[in-house]
Tab-separated table of C-alpha atoms in Angstrom:
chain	number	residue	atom	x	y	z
A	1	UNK	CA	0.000	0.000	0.000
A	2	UNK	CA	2.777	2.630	0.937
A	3	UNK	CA	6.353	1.846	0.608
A	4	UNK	CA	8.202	2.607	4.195
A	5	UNK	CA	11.443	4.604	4.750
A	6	UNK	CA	12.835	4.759	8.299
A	7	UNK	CA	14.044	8.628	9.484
A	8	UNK	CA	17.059	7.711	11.317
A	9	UNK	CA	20.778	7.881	11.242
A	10	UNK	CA	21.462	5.482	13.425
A	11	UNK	CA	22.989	2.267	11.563
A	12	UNK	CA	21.782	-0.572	14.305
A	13	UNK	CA	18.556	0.555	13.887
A	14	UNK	CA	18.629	0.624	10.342
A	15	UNK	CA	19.478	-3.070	10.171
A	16	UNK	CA	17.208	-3.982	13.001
A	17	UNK	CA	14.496	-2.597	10.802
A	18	UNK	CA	15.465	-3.604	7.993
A	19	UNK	CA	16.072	-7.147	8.812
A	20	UNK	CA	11.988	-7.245	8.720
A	21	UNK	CA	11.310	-6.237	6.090
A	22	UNK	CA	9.078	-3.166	7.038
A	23	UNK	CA	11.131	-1.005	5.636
A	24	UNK	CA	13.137	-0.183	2.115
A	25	UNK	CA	14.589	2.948	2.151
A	26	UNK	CA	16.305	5.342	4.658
A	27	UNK	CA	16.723	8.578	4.824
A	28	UNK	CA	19.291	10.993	6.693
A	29	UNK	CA	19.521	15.213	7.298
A	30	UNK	CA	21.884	17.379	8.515
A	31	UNK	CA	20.983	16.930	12.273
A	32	UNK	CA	21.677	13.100	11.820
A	33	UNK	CA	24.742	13.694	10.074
A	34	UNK	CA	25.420	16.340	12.795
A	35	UNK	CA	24.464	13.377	15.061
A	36	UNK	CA	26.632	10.791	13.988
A	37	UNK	CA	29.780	12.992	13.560
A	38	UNK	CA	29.964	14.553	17.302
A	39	UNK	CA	28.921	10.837	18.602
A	40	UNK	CA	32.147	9.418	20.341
A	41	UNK	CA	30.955	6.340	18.784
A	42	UNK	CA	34.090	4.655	17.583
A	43	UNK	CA	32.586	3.693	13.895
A	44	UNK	CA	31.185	7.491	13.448
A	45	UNK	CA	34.820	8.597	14.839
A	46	UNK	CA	35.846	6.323	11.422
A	47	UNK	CA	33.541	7.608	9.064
A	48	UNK	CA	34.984	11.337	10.463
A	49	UNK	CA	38.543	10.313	9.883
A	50	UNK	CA	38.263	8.678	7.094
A	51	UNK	CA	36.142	12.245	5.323
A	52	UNK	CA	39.013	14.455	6.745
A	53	UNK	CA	41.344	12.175	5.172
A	54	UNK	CA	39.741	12.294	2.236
A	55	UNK	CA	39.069	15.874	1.978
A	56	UNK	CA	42.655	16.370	2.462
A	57	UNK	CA	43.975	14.051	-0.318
A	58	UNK	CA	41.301	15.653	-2.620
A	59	UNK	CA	40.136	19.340	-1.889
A	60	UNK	CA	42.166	22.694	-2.009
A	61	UNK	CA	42.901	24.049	1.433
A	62	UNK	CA	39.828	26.779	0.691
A	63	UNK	CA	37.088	23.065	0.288
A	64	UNK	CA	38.554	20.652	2.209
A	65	UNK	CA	36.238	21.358	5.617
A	66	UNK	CA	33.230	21.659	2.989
A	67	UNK	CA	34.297	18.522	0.933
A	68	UNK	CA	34.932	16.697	4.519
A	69	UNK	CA	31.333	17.617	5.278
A	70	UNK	CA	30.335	16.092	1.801
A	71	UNK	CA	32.187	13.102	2.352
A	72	UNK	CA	31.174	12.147	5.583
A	73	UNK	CA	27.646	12.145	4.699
A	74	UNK	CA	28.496	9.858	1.830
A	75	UNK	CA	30.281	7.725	4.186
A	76	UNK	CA	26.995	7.111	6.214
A	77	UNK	CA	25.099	6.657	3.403
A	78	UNK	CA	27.625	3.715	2.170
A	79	UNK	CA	27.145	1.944	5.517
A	80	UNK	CA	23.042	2.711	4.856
A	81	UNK	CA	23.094	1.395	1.381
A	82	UNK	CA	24.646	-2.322	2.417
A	83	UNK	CA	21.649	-2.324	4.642
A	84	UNK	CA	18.480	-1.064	2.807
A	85	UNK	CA	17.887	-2.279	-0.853
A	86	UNK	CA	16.149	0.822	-1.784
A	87	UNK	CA	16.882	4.257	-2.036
A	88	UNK	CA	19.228	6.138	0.466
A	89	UNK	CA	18.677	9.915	0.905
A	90	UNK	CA	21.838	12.023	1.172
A	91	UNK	CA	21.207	15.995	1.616
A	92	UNK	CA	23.534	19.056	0.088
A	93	UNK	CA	24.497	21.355	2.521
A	94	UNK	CA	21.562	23.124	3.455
A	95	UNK	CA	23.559	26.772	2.857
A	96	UNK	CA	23.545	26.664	-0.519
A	97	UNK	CA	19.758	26.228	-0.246
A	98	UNK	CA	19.344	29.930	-2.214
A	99	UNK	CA	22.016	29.051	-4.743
A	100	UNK	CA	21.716	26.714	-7.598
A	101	UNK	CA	24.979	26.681	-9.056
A	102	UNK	CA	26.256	25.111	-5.564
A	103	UNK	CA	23.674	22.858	-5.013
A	104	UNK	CA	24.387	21.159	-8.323
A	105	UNK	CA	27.793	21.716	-7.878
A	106	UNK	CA	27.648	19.525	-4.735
A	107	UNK	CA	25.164	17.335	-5.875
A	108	UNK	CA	27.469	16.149	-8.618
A	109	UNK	CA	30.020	15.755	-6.206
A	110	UNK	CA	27.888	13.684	-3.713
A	111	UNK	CA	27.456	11.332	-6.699
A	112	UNK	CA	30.215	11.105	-8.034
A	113	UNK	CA	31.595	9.753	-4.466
A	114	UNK	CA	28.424	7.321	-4.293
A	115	UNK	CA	29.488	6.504	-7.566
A	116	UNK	CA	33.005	5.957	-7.254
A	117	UNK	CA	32.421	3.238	-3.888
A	118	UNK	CA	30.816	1.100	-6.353
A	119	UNK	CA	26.904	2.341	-5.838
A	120	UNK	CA	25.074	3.266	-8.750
A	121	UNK	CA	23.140	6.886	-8.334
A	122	UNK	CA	19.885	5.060	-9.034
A	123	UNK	CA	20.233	3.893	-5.390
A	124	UNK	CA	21.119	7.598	-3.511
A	125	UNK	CA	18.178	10.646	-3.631
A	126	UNK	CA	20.068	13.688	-3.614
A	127	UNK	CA	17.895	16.030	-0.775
A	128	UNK	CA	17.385	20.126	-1.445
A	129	UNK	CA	15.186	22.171	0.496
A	130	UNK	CA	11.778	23.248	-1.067
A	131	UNK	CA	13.219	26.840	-2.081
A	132	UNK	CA	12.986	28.171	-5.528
A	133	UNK	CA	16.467	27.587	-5.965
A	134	UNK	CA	16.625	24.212	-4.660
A	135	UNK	CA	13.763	23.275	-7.146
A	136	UNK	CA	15.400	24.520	-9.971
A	137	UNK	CA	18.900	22.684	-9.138
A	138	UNK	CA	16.619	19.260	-8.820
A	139	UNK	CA	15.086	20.306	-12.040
A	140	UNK	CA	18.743	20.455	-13.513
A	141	UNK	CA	19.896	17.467	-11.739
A	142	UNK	CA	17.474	15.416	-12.841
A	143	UNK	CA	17.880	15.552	-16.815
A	144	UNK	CA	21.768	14.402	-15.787
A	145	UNK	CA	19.795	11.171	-13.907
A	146	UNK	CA	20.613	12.221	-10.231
A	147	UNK	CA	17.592	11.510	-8.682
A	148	UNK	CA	15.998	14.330	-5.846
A	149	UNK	CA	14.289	14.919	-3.067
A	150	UNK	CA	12.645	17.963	-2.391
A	151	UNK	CA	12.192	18.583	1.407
A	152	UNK	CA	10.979	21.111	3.627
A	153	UNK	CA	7.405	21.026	1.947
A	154	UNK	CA	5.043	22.862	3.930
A	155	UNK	CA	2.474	24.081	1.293
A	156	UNK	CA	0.972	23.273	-2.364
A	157	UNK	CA	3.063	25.804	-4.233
A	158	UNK	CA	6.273	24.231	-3.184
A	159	UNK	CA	4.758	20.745	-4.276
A	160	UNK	CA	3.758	21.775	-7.355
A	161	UNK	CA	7.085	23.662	-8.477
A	162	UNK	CA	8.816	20.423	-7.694
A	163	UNK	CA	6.683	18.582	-9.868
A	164	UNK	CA	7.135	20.424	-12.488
A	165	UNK	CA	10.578	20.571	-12.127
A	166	UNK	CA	10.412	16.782	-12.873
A	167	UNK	CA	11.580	15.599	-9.018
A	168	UNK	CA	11.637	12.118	-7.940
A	169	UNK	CA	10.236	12.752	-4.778
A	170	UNK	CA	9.132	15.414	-2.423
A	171	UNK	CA	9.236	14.980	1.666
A	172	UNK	CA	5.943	17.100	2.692
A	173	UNK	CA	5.967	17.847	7.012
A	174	UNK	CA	2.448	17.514	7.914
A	175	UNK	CA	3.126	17.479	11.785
A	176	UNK	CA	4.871	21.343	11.203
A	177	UNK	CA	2.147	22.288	8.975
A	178	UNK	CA	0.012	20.885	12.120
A	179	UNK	CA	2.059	22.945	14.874
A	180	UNK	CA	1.844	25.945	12.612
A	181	UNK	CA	-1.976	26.132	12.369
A	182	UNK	CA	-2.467	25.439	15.972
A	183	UNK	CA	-0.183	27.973	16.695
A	184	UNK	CA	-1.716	30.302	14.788
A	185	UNK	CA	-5.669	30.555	15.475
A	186	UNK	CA	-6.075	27.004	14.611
A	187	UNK	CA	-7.364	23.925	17.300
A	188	UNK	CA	-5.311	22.125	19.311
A	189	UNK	CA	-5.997	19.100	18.616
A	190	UNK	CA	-7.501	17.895	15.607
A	191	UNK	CA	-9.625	14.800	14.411
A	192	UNK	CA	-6.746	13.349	11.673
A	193	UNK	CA	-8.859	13.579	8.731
A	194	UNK	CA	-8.917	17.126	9.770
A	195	UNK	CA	-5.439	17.839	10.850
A	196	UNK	CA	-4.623	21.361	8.318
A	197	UNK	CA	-1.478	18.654	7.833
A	198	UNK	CA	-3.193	15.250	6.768
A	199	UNK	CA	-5.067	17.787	4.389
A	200	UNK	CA	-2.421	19.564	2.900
A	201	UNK	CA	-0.440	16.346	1.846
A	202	UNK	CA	-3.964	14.711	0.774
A	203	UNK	CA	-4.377	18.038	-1.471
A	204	UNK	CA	-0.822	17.046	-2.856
A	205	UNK	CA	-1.035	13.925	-3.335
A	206	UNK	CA	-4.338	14.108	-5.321
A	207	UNK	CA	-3.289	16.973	-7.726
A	208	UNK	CA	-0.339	14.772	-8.529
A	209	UNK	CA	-2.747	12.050	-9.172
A	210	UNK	CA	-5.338	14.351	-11.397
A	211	UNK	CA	-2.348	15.886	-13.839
A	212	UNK	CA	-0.515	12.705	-14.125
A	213	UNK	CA	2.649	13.984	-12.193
A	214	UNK	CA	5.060	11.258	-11.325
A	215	UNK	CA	6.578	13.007	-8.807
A	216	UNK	CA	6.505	10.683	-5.522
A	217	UNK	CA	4.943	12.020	-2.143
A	218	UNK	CA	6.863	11.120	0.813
A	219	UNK	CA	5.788	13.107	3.866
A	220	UNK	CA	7.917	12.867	7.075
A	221	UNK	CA	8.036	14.436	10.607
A	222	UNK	CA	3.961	13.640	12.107
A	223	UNK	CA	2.475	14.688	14.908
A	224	UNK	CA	-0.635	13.777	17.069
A	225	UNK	CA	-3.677	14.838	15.673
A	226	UNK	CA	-5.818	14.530	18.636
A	227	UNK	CA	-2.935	15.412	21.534
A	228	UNK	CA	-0.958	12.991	23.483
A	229	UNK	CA	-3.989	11.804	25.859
A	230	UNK	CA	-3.185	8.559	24.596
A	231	UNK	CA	0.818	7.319	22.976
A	232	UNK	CA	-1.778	5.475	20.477
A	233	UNK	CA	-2.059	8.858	18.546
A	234	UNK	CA	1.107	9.717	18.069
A	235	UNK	CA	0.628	7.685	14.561
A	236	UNK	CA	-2.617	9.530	14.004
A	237	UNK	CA	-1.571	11.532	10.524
A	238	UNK	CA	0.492	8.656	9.680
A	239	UNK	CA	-2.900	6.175	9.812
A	240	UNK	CA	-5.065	8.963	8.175
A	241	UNK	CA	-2.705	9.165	5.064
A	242	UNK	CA	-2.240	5.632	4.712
A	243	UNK	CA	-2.087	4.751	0.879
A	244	UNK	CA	0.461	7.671	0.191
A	245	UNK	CA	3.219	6.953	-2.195
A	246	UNK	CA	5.946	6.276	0.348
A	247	UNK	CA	6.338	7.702	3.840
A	248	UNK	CA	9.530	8.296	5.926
A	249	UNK	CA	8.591	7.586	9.427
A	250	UNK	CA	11.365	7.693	12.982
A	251	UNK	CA	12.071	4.312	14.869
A	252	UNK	CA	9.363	5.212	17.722
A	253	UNK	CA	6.679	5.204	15.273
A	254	UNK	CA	7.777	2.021	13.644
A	255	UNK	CA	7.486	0.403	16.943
A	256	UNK	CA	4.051	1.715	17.532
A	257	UNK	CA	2.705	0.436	14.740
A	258	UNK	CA	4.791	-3.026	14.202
A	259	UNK	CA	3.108	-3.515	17.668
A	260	UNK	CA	-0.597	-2.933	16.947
A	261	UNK	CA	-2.825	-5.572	15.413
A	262	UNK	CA	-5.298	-2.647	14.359
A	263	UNK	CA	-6.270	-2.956	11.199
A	264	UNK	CA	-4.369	0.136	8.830
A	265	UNK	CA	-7.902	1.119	6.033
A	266	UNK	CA	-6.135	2.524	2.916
A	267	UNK	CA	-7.373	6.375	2.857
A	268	UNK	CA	-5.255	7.441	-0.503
A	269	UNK	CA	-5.852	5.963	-3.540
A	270	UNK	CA	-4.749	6.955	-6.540
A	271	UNK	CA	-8.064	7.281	-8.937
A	272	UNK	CA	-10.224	8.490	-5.920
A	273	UNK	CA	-8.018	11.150	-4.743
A	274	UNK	CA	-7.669	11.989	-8.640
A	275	UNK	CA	-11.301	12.554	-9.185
A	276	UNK	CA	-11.666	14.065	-6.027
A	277	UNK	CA	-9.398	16.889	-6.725
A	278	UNK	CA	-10.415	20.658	-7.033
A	279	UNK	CA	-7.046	21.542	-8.450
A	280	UNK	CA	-6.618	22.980	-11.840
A	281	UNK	CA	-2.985	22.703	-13.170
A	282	UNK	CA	-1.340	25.214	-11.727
A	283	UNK	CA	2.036	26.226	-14.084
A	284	UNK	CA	4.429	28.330	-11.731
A	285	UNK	CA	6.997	30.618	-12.790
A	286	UNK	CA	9.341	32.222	-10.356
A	287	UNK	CA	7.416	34.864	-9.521
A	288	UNK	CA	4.207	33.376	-9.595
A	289	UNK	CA	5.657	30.663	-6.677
A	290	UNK	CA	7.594	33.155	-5.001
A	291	UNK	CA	3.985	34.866	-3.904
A	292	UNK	CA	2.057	31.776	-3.233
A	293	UNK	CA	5.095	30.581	-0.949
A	294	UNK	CA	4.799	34.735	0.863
A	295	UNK	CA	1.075	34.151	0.982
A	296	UNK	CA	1.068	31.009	2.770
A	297	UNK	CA	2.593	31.929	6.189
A	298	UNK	CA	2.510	28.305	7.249
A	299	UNK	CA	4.992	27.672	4.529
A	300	UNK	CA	7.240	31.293	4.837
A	301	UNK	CA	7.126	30.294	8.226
A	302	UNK	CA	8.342	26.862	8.677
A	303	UNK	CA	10.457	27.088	5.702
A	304	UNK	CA	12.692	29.322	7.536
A	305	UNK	CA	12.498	27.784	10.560
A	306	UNK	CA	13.983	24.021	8.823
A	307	UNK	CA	16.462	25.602	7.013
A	308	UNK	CA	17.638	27.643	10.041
A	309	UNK	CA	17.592	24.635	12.051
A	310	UNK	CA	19.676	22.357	9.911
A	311	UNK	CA	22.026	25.362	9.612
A	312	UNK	CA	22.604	25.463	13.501
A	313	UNK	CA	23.093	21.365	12.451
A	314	UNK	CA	25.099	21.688	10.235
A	315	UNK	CA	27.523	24.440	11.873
A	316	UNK	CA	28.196	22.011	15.011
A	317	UNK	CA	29.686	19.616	12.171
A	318	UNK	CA	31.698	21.910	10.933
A	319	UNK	CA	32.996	22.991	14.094
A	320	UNK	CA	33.644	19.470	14.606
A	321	UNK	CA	35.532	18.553	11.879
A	322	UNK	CA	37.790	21.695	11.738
A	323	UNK	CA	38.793	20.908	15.249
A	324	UNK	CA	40.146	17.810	13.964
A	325	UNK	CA	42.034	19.120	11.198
């Protein structure tokens, strides 16, 4: 029904889960790059060593801390890859998220390391945030066969540009899309078929249905619909969008639901959501998606808010790795 990607850095669990058979894929970000690289754990120490000792042998002195950076996330990702048989999501620095030219610059290069261990880019989603710019390097990236992954979704503008751009995938957030509307004059708590969330990936997912977009819809990061009066609901907008493409979901929630013998209903499916949908086609230019994205204050909003925490991320890890050169 929907293929299942576990949100986690952490290798054992990676193999515990994927020794079942629940899930295919895996996918990583800056914080569990961050994560792995200031661990103390003697492999991660490796994988560090071994991406400074790269960088070294193979960068100026002005990209060797950036090219470290690179490298160790493709070192976790070739630990990931023996373990899942599906795709592996690796994510360019999340500063270059307003420039193209370096996102595809270090896209290529993130490749061309997968690619040089031995594993075949088919295997390896290349992740850029849900900016304009991002978009556009995906949409580049993609006619050279490096396959994306548009994240930080937060609205339908965003979705649609990426699907138009021709990406592989997009990772919407419904549980920030949730926390945003609550925040802001919205309910607390929310049945799940309600949750502003669970209906702005539903939305998605059904105009991508309706104008035959092939772009997959992956959403990650969930919260509790209906509160935490019960540890039951923490899987609440993860049951209500059951029959999505794919979904990336943490360890915790695996274990919730490999443990309950509750019946999952399928509440996506492709022709129904299809003729279901209000959506005309939408065709977005720059300017046209730059003020949808500033009209949708959920999505200006949490936008910022990702990209400035992966930032914070992703500046501990740099810290980290020039104290060891």
């Amino acid at each position: 029904m929907t293929t299942l990607s576990i949100d986690t850095g952490d290798l054992d669990v990676i193999a515990k889960y994927a020794d079942t058979g629940l899930v295919t894929d895996a996918t990583t970000n800056p914080l569990f790059v961050a994560q792995a690289g200031t661990s103390g754990d003697a492999r991660y120490v490796a994988f560090v060593d071994a991406a400074i000792a790269y960088a070294k042998e193979h960068a100026g002195d002005d990209d060797v801390v950036a090219l470290a950076m690179d490298r160790l996330a493709v070192e976790l990702g070739l630990e990931i890859v023996k373990l899942v048989p599906g795709y592996v999501s690796t994510e360019v620095d999340i500063r270059a998220s307003f420039d193209t030219d370096e996102s595809v610059r270090r896209a290529r290069r993130i490749i061309a390391m997968y690619e040089a261990a031995g594993v075949d880019r088919s295997r390896v989603l290349v992740k850029l945030a849900g900016t304009w710019e991002g978009i556009k390097a995906a949409e580049i990236l993609e006619k050279e066969g490096i396959t994306c992954n548009i994240t930080l979704i937060f609205g339908f503008a965003q979705a649609v540009a990426a699907a138009q751009a021709g990406a592989r995938l997009i990772s919407p957030f419904p549980g920030r899309v949730k926390d945003w509307h609550s925040a802001n004059g919205g309910e607390p708590t929310y049945e799940p078929a309600d949750d502003p969330g669970v209906v702005e990936v539903s939305r998605i997912y059904a105009y991508y249905k309706k104008h035959g977009h092939g772009t997959i819809c992956m959403p990650a990061s969930w919260r509790p619909s209906r509160g935490t009066g019960d540890p039951a609901f923490a899987v609440d907008e993860i049951l209500a969008l059951a029959g999505t493409d794919r979904m990336t979901i943490p360890p915790a929630f695996l274990d919730l639901l490999q443990g309950s013998d509750a019946p999952v209903p399928r509440n996506l499916e492709p022709a129904a959501a299809a003729a279901a949908c209000a959506d005309g086609a939408l065709p977005l230019d720059e300017s046209a998606f730059r003020l949808a994205v500033n009209g949708d204050m959920a999505t200006t909003t949490k936008l910022a808010e990702g990209i400035n925490a992966f930032i914070a991320e992703t500046a501990k890890l740099e810290a980290a790795i020039k104290a060891k050169l």
